[in-house]
Short mmCIF file of C-alpha atoms and ligand atoms in Angstrom, two decimals:
data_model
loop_
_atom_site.label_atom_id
_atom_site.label_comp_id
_atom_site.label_asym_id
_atom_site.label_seq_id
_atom_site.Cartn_x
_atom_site.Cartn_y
_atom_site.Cartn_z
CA UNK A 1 156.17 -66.75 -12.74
CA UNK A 2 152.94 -67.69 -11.99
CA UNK A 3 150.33 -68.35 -15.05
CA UNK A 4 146.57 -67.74 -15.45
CA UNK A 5 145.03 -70.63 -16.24
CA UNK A 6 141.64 -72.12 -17.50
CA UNK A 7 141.40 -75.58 -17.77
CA UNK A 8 138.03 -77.54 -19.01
CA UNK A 9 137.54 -80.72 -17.79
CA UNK A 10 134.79 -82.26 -19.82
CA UNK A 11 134.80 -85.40 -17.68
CA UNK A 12 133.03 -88.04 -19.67
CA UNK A 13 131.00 -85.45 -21.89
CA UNK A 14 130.29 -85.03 -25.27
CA UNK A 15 130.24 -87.10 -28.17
CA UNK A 16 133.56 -86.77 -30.61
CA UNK A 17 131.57 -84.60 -33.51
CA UNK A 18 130.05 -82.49 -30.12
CA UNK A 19 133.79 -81.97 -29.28
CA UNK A 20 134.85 -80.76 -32.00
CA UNK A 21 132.06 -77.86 -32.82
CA UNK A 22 133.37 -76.81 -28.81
CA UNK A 23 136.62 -76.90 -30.02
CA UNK A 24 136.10 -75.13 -32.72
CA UNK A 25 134.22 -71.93 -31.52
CA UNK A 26 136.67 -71.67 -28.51
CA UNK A 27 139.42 -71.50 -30.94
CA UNK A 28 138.48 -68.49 -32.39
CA UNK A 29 139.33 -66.56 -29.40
CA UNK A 30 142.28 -68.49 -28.29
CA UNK A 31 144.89 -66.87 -30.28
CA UNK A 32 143.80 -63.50 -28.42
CA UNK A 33 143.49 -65.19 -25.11
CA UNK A 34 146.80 -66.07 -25.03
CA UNK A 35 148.61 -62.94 -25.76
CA UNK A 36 146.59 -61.83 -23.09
CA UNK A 37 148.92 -64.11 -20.79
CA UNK A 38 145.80 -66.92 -19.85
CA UNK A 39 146.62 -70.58 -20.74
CA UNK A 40 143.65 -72.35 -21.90
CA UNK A 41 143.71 -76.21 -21.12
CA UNK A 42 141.15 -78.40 -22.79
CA UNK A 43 140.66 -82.34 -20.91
CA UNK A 44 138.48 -84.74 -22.87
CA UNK A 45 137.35 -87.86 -22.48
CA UNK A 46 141.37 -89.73 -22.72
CA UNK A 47 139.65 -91.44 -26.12
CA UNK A 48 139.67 -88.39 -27.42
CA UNK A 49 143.15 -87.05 -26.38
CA UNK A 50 145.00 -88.62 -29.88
CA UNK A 51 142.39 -86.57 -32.17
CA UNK A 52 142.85 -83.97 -29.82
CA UNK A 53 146.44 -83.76 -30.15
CA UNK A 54 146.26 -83.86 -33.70
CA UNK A 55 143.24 -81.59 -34.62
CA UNK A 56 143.13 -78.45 -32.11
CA UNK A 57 146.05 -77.25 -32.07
CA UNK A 58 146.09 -77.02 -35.41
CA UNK A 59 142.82 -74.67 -34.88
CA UNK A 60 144.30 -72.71 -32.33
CA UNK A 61 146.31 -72.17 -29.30
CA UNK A 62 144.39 -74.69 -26.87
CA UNK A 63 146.42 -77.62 -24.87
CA UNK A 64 145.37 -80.87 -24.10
CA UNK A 65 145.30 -82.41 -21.28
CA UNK A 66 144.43 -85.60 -19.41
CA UNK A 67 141.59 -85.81 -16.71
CA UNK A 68 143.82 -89.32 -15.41
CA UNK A 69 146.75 -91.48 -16.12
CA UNK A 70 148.15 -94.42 -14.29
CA UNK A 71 151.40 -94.32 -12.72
CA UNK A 72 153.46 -97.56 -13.73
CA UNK A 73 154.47 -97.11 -17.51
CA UNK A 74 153.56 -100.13 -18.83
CA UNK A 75 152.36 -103.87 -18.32
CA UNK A 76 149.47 -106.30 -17.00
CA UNK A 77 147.13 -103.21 -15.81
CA UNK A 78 143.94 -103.80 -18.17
CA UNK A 79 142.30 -100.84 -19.48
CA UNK A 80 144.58 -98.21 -17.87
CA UNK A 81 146.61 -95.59 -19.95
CA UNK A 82 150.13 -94.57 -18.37
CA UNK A 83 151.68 -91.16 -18.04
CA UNK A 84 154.47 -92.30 -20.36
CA UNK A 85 151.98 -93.23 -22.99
CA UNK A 86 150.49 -89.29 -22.53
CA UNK A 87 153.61 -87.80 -22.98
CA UNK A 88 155.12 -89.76 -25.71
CA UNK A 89 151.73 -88.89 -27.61
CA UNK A 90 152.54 -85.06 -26.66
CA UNK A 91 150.00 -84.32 -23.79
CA UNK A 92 151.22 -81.35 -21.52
CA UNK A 93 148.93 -81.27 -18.61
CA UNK A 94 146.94 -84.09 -16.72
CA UNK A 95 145.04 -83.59 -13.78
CA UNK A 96 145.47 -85.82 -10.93
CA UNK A 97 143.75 -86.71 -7.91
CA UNK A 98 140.23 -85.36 -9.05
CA UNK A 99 137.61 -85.68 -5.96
CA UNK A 100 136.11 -87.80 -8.73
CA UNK A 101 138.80 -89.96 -8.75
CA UNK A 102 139.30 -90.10 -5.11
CA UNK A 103 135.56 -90.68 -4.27
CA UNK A 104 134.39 -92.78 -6.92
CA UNK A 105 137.34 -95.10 -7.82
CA UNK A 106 139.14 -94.86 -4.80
CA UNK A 107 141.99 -93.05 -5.21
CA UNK A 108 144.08 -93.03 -2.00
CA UNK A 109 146.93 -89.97 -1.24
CA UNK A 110 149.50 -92.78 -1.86
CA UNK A 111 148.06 -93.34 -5.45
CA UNK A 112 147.55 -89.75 -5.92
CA UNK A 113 151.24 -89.25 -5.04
CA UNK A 114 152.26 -92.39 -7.24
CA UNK A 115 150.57 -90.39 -10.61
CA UNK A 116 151.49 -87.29 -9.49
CA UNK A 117 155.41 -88.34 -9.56
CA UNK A 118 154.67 -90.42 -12.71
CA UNK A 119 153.48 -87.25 -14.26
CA UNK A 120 156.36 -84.78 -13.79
CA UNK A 121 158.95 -87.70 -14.28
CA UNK A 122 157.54 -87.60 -18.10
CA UNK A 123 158.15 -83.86 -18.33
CA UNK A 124 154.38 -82.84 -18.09
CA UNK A 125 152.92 -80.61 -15.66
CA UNK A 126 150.42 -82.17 -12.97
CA UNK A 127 147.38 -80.34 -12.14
CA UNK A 128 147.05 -81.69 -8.57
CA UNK A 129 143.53 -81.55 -6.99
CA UNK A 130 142.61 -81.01 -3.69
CA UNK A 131 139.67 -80.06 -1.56
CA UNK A 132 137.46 -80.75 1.39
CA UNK A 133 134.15 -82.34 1.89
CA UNK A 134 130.60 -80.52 3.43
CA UNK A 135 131.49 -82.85 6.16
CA UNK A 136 135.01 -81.48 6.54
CA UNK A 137 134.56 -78.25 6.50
CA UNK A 138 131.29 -78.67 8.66
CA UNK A 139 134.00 -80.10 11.22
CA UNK A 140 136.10 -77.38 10.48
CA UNK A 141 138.66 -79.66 9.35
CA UNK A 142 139.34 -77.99 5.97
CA UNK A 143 142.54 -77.11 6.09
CA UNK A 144 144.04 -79.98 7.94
CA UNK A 145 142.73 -82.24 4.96
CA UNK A 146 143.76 -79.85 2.88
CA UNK A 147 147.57 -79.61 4.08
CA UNK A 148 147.64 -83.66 4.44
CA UNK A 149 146.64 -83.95 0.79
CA UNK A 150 149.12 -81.37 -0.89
CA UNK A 151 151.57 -82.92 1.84
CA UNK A 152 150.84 -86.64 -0.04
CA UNK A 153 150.61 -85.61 -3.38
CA UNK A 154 153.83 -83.71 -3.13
CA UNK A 155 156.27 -85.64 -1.14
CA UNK A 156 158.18 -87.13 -3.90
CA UNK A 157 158.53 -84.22 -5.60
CA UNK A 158 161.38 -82.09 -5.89
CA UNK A 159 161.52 -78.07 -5.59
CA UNK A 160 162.78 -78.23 -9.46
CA UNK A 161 159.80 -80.28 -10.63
CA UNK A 162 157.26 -78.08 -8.79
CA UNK A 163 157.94 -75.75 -12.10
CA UNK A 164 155.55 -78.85 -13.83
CA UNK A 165 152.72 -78.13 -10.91
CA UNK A 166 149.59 -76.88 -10.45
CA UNK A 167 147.40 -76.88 -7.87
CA UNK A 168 143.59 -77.23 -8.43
CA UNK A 169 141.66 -76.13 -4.86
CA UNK A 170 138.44 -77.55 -5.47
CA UNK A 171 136.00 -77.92 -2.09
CA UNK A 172 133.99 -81.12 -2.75
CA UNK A 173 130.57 -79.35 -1.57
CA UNK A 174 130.80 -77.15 -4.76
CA UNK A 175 131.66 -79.53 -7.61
CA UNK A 176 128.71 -79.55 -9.79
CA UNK A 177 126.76 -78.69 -7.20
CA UNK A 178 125.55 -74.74 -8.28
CA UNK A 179 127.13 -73.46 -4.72
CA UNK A 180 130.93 -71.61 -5.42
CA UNK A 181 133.23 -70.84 -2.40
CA UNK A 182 132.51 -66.91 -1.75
CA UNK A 183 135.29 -64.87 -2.51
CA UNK A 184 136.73 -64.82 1.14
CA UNK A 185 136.42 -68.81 1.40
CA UNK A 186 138.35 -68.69 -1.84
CA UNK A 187 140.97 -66.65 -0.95
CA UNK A 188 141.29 -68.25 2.81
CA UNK A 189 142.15 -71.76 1.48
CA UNK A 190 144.55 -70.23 -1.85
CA UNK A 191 146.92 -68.77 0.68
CA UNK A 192 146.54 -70.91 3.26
CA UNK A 193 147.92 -73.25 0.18
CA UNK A 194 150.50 -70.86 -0.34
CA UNK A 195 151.88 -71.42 2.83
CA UNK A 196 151.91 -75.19 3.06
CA UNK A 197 153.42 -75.28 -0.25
CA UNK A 198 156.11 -72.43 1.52
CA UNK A 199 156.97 -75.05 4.38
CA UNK A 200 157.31 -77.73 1.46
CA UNK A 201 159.03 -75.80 -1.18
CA UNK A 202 160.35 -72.80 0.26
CA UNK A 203 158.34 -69.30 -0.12
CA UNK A 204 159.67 -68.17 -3.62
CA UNK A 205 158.94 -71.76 -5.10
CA UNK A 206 155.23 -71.08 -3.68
CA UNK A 207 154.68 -67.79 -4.95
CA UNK A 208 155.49 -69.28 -8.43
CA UNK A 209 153.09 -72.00 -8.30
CA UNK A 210 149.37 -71.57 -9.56
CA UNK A 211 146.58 -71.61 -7.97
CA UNK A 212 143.52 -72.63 -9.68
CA UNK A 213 139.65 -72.66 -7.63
CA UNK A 214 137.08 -75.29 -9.08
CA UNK A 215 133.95 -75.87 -8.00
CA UNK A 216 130.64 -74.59 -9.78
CA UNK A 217 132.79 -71.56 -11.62
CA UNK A 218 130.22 -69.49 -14.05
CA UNK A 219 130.95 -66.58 -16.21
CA UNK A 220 128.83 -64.68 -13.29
CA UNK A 221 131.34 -65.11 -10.46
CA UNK A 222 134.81 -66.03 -12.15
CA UNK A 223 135.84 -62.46 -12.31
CA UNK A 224 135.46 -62.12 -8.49
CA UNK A 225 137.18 -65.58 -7.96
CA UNK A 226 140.25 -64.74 -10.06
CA UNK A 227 140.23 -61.26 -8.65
CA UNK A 228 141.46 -62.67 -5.67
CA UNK A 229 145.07 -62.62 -4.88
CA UNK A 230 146.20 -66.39 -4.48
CA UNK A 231 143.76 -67.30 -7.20
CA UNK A 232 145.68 -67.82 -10.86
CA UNK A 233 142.63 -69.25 -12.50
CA UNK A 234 140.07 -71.98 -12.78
CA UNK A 235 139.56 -75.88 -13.50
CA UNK A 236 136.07 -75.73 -15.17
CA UNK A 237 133.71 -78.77 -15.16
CA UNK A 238 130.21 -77.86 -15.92
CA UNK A 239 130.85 -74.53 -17.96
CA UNK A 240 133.91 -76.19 -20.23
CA UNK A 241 130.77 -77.88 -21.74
CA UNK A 242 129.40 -74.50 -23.43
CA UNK A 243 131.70 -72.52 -25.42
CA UNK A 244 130.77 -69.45 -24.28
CA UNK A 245 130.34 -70.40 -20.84
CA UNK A 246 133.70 -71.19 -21.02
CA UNK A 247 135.20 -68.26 -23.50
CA UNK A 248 133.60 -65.29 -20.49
CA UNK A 249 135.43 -67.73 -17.95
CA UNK A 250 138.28 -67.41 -19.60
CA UNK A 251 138.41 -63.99 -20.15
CA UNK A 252 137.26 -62.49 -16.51
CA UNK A 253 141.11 -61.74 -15.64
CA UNK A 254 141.24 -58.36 -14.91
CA UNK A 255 144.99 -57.85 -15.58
C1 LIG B 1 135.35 -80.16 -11.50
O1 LIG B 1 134.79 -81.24 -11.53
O2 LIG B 1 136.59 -80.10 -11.55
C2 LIG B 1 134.52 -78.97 -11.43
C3 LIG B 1 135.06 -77.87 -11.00
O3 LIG B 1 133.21 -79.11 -11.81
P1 LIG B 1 132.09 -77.95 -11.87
O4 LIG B 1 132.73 -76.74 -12.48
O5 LIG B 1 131.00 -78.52 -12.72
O6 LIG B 1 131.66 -77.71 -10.46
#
């Protein structure tokens, strides 16, 4: 069954008392939210993720999640936090293979692969990111980079474990930038995933599997996004900063 999701990724935002007053207004309508059927998925800063853990669930019905993780699960790796360490603390979700991550710090497919494995092996759920550049799609290469990505990220996963993924579309050109996918875009690349994940996984693994779009979602045009057929929900930069930014995100499913 797929799941409607939200998931905030505050990147490295907000101070830990700043935190915490977000926390606590979007747990007032968590409770709600989820007997409504929608998920809601909160990724701090991984500083933050003990406190986290400890605090906000206690407030409500939010999980945490990790924005990273490093694949081997333990030893000489200075300054890097394993997926073993996440789950053994009780973290459910980390995202993996952020365009930030790929961009930024270099993150090849093979490493994205390597967390993405290390992260179902501990018995959380992945929420695998991928996504083309202006460039890219420019070339109309979109979906070819799209399909070699999932291909990557997925290979050493099995059709049982893809019950602990998620897949985060998330077109470079629209991360932070103010400019969302339209609608059609949207939908074009979800079930165009849908299909690659079919050859993978086999078509009833894929219908299963959600969906999420990133990439400059507002309150103003997540109701059209999720509207969408192959689109289960959202990975939220920007608006996971503002509570109710995040809170009219959240609750744009129509059904
Ligand atoms: C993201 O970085 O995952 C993201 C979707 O950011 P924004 O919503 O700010 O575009």
């Amino acid at each position: 069954m797929r799941k409607k999701i939200v998931a905030g990724n505050w990147k490295m935002n907000l101070q830990p008392a700043e935190g915490a007053a977000l926390v606590r207004e979007l747990s007032a309508e968590t409770q709600t939210l989820q007997q409504s059927g929608v998920t809601m998925i909160v990724c701090p800063p991984l500083i933050y993720t003990a406190w986290a853990l400890s605090d906000w669930q206690r407030e409500g019905s939010i999980e945490v999640g990790a924005q990273n993780c490093y694949y081997e699960t333990s030893g000489a790796y200075t300054g890097e936090v394993s997926a073993a360490m996440l789950a053994n603390l009780g973290v459910t979700y980390c995202i993996v293979g952020h365009s930030e991550r790929r961009s930024l710090f270099g993150e090849s497919d093979e490493v994205v692969r390597c967390k993405t494995e290390a992260v179902v092996a501990q018995g959380m759920t992945a929420i695998v990111c991928c996504g083309e550049t202006l460039e890219e799609r420019e070339e109309g290469q979109e979906k070819e980079v799209v399909a070699r990505q999932l291909r990557e990220a997925l290979g050493g996963v099995s059709n049982e474990q893809m019950k602990q993924i998620v897949i985060a579309y998330e077109p470079v050109w629209a991360i932070g930038t103010g400019k969302t996918a339209s609608t059609a875009q949207a939908q074009e690349m979800h079930a165009f995933i849908r299909t690659v994940l079919a050859e993978l996984f086999g078509g009833e693994t894929a219908q299963d599997i959600s969906i999420l779009y990133g990439g400059s979602c507002k309150p103003d045009n997540a109701a059209e996004l999720f509207a969408c057929e192959d689109v289960d929900g959202g990975l939220i930069g920007g608006a996971s900063l503002n509570a109710n930014d995040f809170l009219a995100i959240a609750n744009s499913f129509q059904n």
